[in-house]
């Protein structure tokens, strides 16, 4: 069964270091989302891609976060430098098009120490 | 006020009980999702609906667009149903998903 792949599953990093997460969406899915979920809260959208283009990054802290989806397939989310408050679950999701069912990956749990 | 409100926040039930989780939203939407998240795990999509009712196994989801309200029901609950259930609404020009804070369900044997 097709699924959204994310790596790594877990990441521990020291503050001020750089960290990167990778997401491979379901084949054929044009829309890709990165969400951040702080413990006890619902996910919040960081960035939404339609193919290789960013359609919404209004909640992305652009001073330290960057995201790319160069060929419109897999995507990378980077944080540099990481801060203690960045500790959270980072979830990737994809859908065939906007307004169709979204499928989520297992997430990357980031701990910044 | 959050655009998506879920109730209850926490729910404990005995195995076999009928469970209802509610979701109210304040914005116009094109669709509503019910999602399940096990502790430390990723999110699984249970339902996406824009009207009426959907059923999958022991799970039933309903939505009333006029009242801006949806419910997720679990019949004959089981300990393996223990998870966080999240309501998310899809709306806006880019069909952005807005999530509720989730309902933590614990089903005791």
mmCIF file of C-alpha atoms in Angstrom:
data_model
loop_
_atom_site.group_PDB
_atom_site.id
_atom_site.type_symbol
_atom_site.label_atom_id
_atom_site.label_comp_id
_atom_site.label_asym_id
_atom_site.label_seq_id
_atom_site.Cartn_x
_atom_site.Cartn_y
_atom_site.Cartn_z
ATOM 1 C CA UNK A 1 0.000 0.000 0.000
ATOM 2 C CA UNK A 2 1.363 3.407 -0.955
ATOM 3 C CA UNK A 3 2.418 5.593 1.928
ATOM 4 C CA UNK A 4 4.146 8.854 2.718
ATOM 5 C CA UNK A 5 7.716 8.155 3.792
ATOM 6 C CA UNK A 6 9.557 10.363 6.241
ATOM 7 C CA UNK A 7 13.043 10.167 7.673
ATOM 8 C CA UNK A 8 14.478 10.158 10.191
ATOM 9 C CA UNK A 9 11.788 8.954 12.636
ATOM 10 C CA UNK A 10 13.626 10.513 15.556
ATOM 11 C CA UNK A 11 16.269 13.237 15.745
ATOM 12 C CA UNK A 12 18.082 14.708 18.701
ATOM 13 C CA UNK A 13 20.154 17.781 18.025
ATOM 14 C CA UNK A 14 21.869 20.470 20.036
ATOM 15 C CA UNK A 15 20.575 24.010 19.840
ATOM 16 C CA UNK A 16 22.237 26.165 17.201
ATOM 17 C CA UNK A 17 22.900 23.119 15.033
ATOM 18 C CA UNK A 18 21.323 22.535 11.642
ATOM 19 C CA UNK A 19 18.797 19.743 11.122
ATOM 20 C CA UNK A 20 16.985 18.453 8.044
ATOM 21 C CA UNK A 21 13.954 16.252 7.490
ATOM 22 C CA UNK A 22 12.999 14.402 4.342
ATOM 23 C CA UNK A 23 9.617 13.453 2.933
ATOM 24 C CA UNK A 24 8.688 11.291 -0.040
ATOM 25 C CA UNK A 25 4.992 11.660 -0.854
ATOM 26 C CA UNK A 26 2.749 9.082 -2.450
ATOM 27 C CA UNK A 27 3.538 8.781 -6.142
ATOM 28 C CA UNK A 28 1.417 11.098 -8.229
ATOM 29 C CA UNK A 29 0.456 13.397 -5.378
ATOM 30 C CA UNK A 30 0.901 16.986 -6.474
ATOM 31 C CA UNK A 31 0.211 18.609 -3.105
ATOM 32 C CA UNK A 32 2.640 18.246 -0.222
ATOM 33 C CA UNK A 33 2.355 19.690 3.265
ATOM 34 C CA UNK A 34 4.737 20.093 6.169
ATOM 35 C CA UNK A 35 3.127 20.432 9.611
ATOM 36 C CA UNK A 36 4.553 20.992 13.076
ATOM 37 C CA UNK A 37 2.784 19.439 16.036
ATOM 38 C CA UNK A 38 3.728 20.528 19.528
ATOM 39 C CA UNK A 39 2.891 17.991 22.237
ATOM 40 C CA UNK A 40 -0.765 18.188 23.220
ATOM 41 C CA UNK A 41 -1.794 20.358 20.302
ATOM 42 C CA UNK A 42 -3.081 19.854 16.796
ATOM 43 C CA UNK A 43 -0.743 20.138 13.793
ATOM 44 C CA UNK A 44 -0.036 23.569 12.362
ATOM 45 C CA UNK A 45 0.785 24.111 8.713
ATOM 46 C CA UNK A 46 4.329 25.256 8.019
ATOM 47 C CA UNK A 47 4.390 25.088 4.241
ATOM 48 C CA UNK A 48 2.244 23.794 1.384
ATOM 49 C CA UNK A 49 3.587 22.891 -2.049
ATOM 50 C CA UNK A 50 1.717 22.425 -5.282
ATOM 51 C CA UNK A 51 4.184 20.495 -7.420
ATOM 52 C CA UNK A 52 7.458 22.395 -6.936
ATOM 53 C CA UNK A 53 5.830 25.723 -6.055
ATOM 54 C CA UNK A 54 5.146 27.056 -2.584
ATOM 55 C CA UNK A 55 1.488 28.051 -2.254
ATOM 56 C CA UNK A 56 1.447 28.853 1.467
ATOM 57 C CA UNK A 57 4.399 29.455 3.775
ATOM 58 C CA UNK A 58 2.803 32.175 5.855
ATOM 59 C CA UNK A 59 3.435 30.300 9.132
ATOM 60 C CA UNK A 60 6.988 29.242 8.301
ATOM 61 C CA UNK A 61 9.597 31.039 10.470
ATOM 62 C CA UNK A 62 11.683 32.023 7.489
ATOM 63 C CA UNK A 63 14.606 33.331 9.515
ATOM 64 C CA UNK A 64 15.505 29.770 10.448
ATOM 65 C CA UNK A 65 13.278 27.398 8.480
ATOM 66 C CA UNK A 66 13.454 26.570 4.790
ATOM 67 C CA UNK A 67 11.650 24.045 2.631
ATOM 68 C CA UNK A 68 12.139 22.901 -0.901
ATOM 69 C CA UNK A 69 10.613 20.500 -3.367
ATOM 70 C CA UNK A 70 12.895 21.004 -6.309
ATOM 71 C CA UNK A 71 11.553 18.408 -8.730
ATOM 72 C CA UNK A 72 8.022 18.422 -7.434
ATOM 73 C CA UNK A 73 8.406 15.020 -5.837
ATOM 74 C CA UNK A 74 10.239 14.618 -2.522
ATOM 75 C CA UNK A 75 10.795 17.490 -0.154
ATOM 76 C CA UNK A 76 13.253 18.636 2.506
ATOM 77 C CA UNK A 77 12.539 20.823 5.528
ATOM 78 C CA UNK A 78 15.552 22.431 7.174
ATOM 79 C CA UNK A 79 16.045 24.290 10.441
ATOM 80 C CA UNK A 80 19.175 26.345 10.985
ATOM 81 C CA UNK A 81 19.920 27.132 13.742
ATOM 82 C CA UNK A 82 17.688 24.891 15.823
ATOM 83 C CA UNK A 83 16.223 26.350 19.023
ATOM 84 C CA UNK A 84 14.851 24.587 22.102
ATOM 85 C CA UNK A 85 11.318 25.635 21.141
ATOM 86 C CA UNK A 86 11.578 23.746 17.867
ATOM 87 C CA UNK A 87 11.186 20.437 19.697
ATOM 88 C CA UNK A 88 8.062 18.925 18.171
ATOM 89 C CA UNK A 89 6.732 16.314 15.764
ATOM 90 C CA UNK A 90 7.197 17.320 12.133
ATOM 91 C CA UNK A 91 4.600 15.718 9.898
ATOM 92 C CA UNK A 92 4.535 15.484 6.132
ATOM 93 C CA UNK A 93 1.337 14.847 4.216
ATOM 94 C CA UNK A 94 0.415 14.582 0.569
ATOM 95 C CA UNK A 95 -2.715 14.589 -1.508
ATOM 96 C CA UNK A 96 -3.431 14.029 -5.177
ATOM 97 C CA UNK A 97 -4.666 17.591 -5.493
ATOM 98 C CA UNK A 98 -5.803 20.259 -3.054
ATOM 99 C CA UNK A 99 -9.154 19.456 -1.457
ATOM 100 C CA UNK A 100 -8.646 15.733 -1.820
ATOM 101 C CA UNK A 101 -7.902 13.325 0.987
ATOM 102 C CA UNK A 102 -4.540 13.930 2.622
ATOM 103 C CA UNK A 103 -2.300 11.052 3.690
ATOM 104 C CA UNK A 104 0.186 11.531 6.500
ATOM 105 C CA UNK A 105 3.620 10.115 7.153
ATOM 106 C CA UNK A 106 4.787 8.740 10.500
ATOM 107 C CA UNK A 107 6.486 12.016 11.311
ATOM 108 C CA UNK A 108 9.903 13.005 12.601
ATOM 109 C CA UNK A 109 10.112 13.665 16.320
ATOM 110 C CA UNK A 110 12.705 16.363 16.911
ATOM 111 C CA UNK A 111 14.243 17.006 20.305
ATOM 112 C CA UNK A 112 16.514 20.021 20.649
ATOM 113 C CA UNK A 113 18.784 19.916 23.691
ATOM 114 C CA UNK B 1 -11.307 31.294 19.767
ATOM 115 C CA UNK B 2 -9.953 28.361 17.807
ATOM 116 C CA UNK B 3 -11.610 27.899 14.425
ATOM 117 C CA UNK B 4 -12.053 24.195 15.181
ATOM 118 C CA UNK B 5 -13.297 23.102 18.592
ATOM 119 C CA UNK B 6 -13.430 19.490 19.703
ATOM 120 C CA UNK B 7 -15.171 17.977 22.680
ATOM 121 C CA UNK B 8 -14.474 16.351 24.925
ATOM 122 C CA UNK B 9 -10.728 16.925 25.295
ATOM 123 C CA UNK B 10 -10.349 13.637 27.136
ATOM 124 C CA UNK B 11 -12.635 10.633 27.153
ATOM 125 C CA UNK B 12 -12.342 7.394 29.092
ATOM 126 C CA UNK B 13 -14.642 4.491 28.289
ATOM 127 C CA UNK B 14 -15.095 0.843 29.102
ATOM 128 C CA UNK B 15 -14.650 -1.726 26.368
ATOM 129 C CA UNK B 16 -17.865 -2.159 24.426
ATOM 130 C CA UNK B 17 -19.224 1.319 25.037
ATOM 131 C CA UNK B 18 -20.524 3.590 22.278
ATOM 132 C CA UNK B 19 -18.238 6.609 21.832
ATOM 133 C CA UNK B 20 -19.073 10.030 20.416
ATOM 134 C CA UNK B 21 -16.546 12.780 19.721
ATOM 135 C CA UNK B 22 -17.782 16.161 18.541
ATOM 136 C CA UNK B 23 -16.283 18.829 16.311
ATOM 137 C CA UNK B 24 -17.585 22.351 15.724
ATOM 138 C CA UNK B 25 -16.090 24.853 13.348
ATOM 139 C CA UNK B 26 -16.668 28.506 12.636
ATOM 140 C CA UNK B 27 -15.530 28.941 9.032
ATOM 141 C CA UNK B 28 -16.860 27.899 5.663
ATOM 142 C CA UNK B 29 -15.339 24.626 4.581
ATOM 143 C CA UNK B 30 -15.152 22.384 1.561
ATOM 144 C CA UNK B 31 -14.505 19.196 3.525
ATOM 145 C CA UNK B 32 -13.867 17.859 7.019
ATOM 146 C CA UNK B 33 -11.394 15.178 8.001
ATOM 147 C CA UNK B 34 -11.331 12.840 10.964
ATOM 148 C CA UNK B 35 -7.847 11.606 11.795
ATOM 149 C CA UNK B 36 -6.417 9.131 14.295
ATOM 150 C CA UNK B 37 -3.054 9.452 16.006
ATOM 151 C CA UNK B 38 -1.591 6.802 18.284
ATOM 152 C CA UNK B 39 0.898 7.940 20.971
ATOM 153 C CA UNK B 40 4.195 8.860 19.359
ATOM 154 C CA UNK B 41 2.864 7.851 15.980
ATOM 155 C CA UNK B 42 1.922 9.419 12.733
ATOM 156 C CA UNK B 43 -1.558 10.338 11.654
ATOM 157 C CA UNK B 44 -3.993 8.046 9.863
ATOM 158 C CA UNK B 45 -6.866 9.448 7.880
ATOM 159 C CA UNK B 46 -10.180 7.903 8.937
ATOM 160 C CA UNK B 47 -12.727 9.906 6.954
ATOM 161 C CA UNK B 48 -13.011 12.830 4.622
ATOM 162 C CA UNK B 49 -16.562 14.078 4.225
ATOM 163 C CA UNK B 50 -18.397 17.111 2.952
ATOM 164 C CA UNK B 51 -21.982 16.045 3.623
ATOM 165 C CA UNK B 52 -24.085 13.357 5.216
ATOM 166 C CA UNK B 53 -22.569 10.296 6.774
ATOM 167 C CA UNK B 54 -19.827 7.758 6.163
ATOM 168 C CA UNK B 55 -19.258 4.374 7.787
ATOM 169 C CA UNK B 56 -16.174 2.207 7.934
ATOM 170 C CA UNK B 57 -16.326 -0.841 10.139
ATOM 171 C CA UNK B 58 -17.165 0.291 13.659
ATOM 172 C CA UNK B 59 -16.557 3.938 12.853
ATOM 173 C CA UNK B 60 -19.244 6.350 11.696
ATOM 174 C CA UNK B 61 -18.753 10.011 10.821
ATOM 175 C CA UNK B 62 -21.530 12.537 10.280
ATOM 176 C CA UNK B 63 -21.517 16.165 9.285
ATOM 177 C CA UNK B 64 -24.148 18.911 9.369
ATOM 178 C CA UNK B 65 -22.945 21.719 7.129
ATOM 179 C CA UNK B 66 -25.691 24.149 8.194
ATOM 180 C CA UNK B 67 -24.861 23.724 11.874
ATOM 181 C CA UNK B 68 -21.087 23.551 11.218
ATOM 182 C CA UNK B 69 -20.830 20.403 13.285
ATOM 183 C CA UNK B 70 -19.496 16.889 12.852
ATOM 184 C CA UNK B 71 -19.440 13.808 15.040
ATOM 185 C CA UNK B 72 -17.293 10.701 15.072
ATOM 186 C CA UNK B 73 -18.896 7.612 16.587
ATOM 187 C CA UNK B 74 -17.221 4.374 17.579
ATOM 188 C CA UNK B 75 -19.474 1.401 18.192
ATOM 189 C CA UNK B 76 -18.408 -1.499 20.439
ATOM 190 C CA UNK B 77 -15.241 0.304 21.487
ATOM 191 C CA UNK B 78 -12.058 -1.694 22.047
ATOM 192 C CA UNK B 79 -8.798 -0.905 23.869
ATOM 193 C CA UNK B 80 -7.029 -0.719 20.494
ATOM 194 C CA UNK B 81 -9.226 2.291 19.688
ATOM 195 C CA UNK B 82 -7.289 4.231 22.326
ATOM 196 C CA UNK B 83 -5.705 7.142 20.485
ATOM 197 C CA UNK B 84 -6.036 10.852 19.828
ATOM 198 C CA UNK B 85 -8.811 11.669 17.367
ATOM 199 C CA UNK B 86 -8.365 14.902 15.467
ATOM 200 C CA UNK B 87 -10.889 16.874 13.473
ATOM 201 C CA UNK B 88 -9.534 19.017 10.638
ATOM 202 C CA UNK B 89 -11.427 21.290 8.285
ATOM 203 C CA UNK B 90 -10.421 22.170 4.761
ATOM 204 C CA UNK B 91 -11.201 25.614 3.437
ATOM 205 C CA UNK B 92 -9.907 28.861 2.013
ATOM 206 C CA UNK B 93 -8.517 29.599 -1.407
ATOM 207 C CA UNK B 94 -5.707 27.059 -1.063
ATOM 208 C CA UNK B 95 -7.849 24.484 0.777
ATOM 209 C CA UNK B 96 -5.761 24.819 3.909
ATOM 210 C CA UNK B 97 -6.332 22.255 6.673
ATOM 211 C CA UNK B 98 -7.055 23.694 10.115
ATOM 212 C CA UNK B 99 -6.863 21.208 12.955
ATOM 213 C CA UNK B 100 -8.621 20.869 16.266
ATOM 214 C CA UNK B 101 -6.545 20.100 19.361
ATOM 215 C CA UNK B 102 -7.696 16.502 19.399
ATOM 216 C CA UNK B 103 -9.623 14.230 21.762
ATOM 217 C CA UNK B 104 -7.644 11.712 23.781
ATOM 218 C CA UNK B 105 -9.681 8.505 23.971
ATOM 219 C CA UNK B 106 -8.774 5.764 26.421
ATOM 220 C CA UNK B 107 -10.741 2.528 26.264
ATOM 221 C CA UNK B 108 -10.221 0.287 29.265
ATOM 222 C CA UNK B 109 -10.648 -3.485 29.076
#
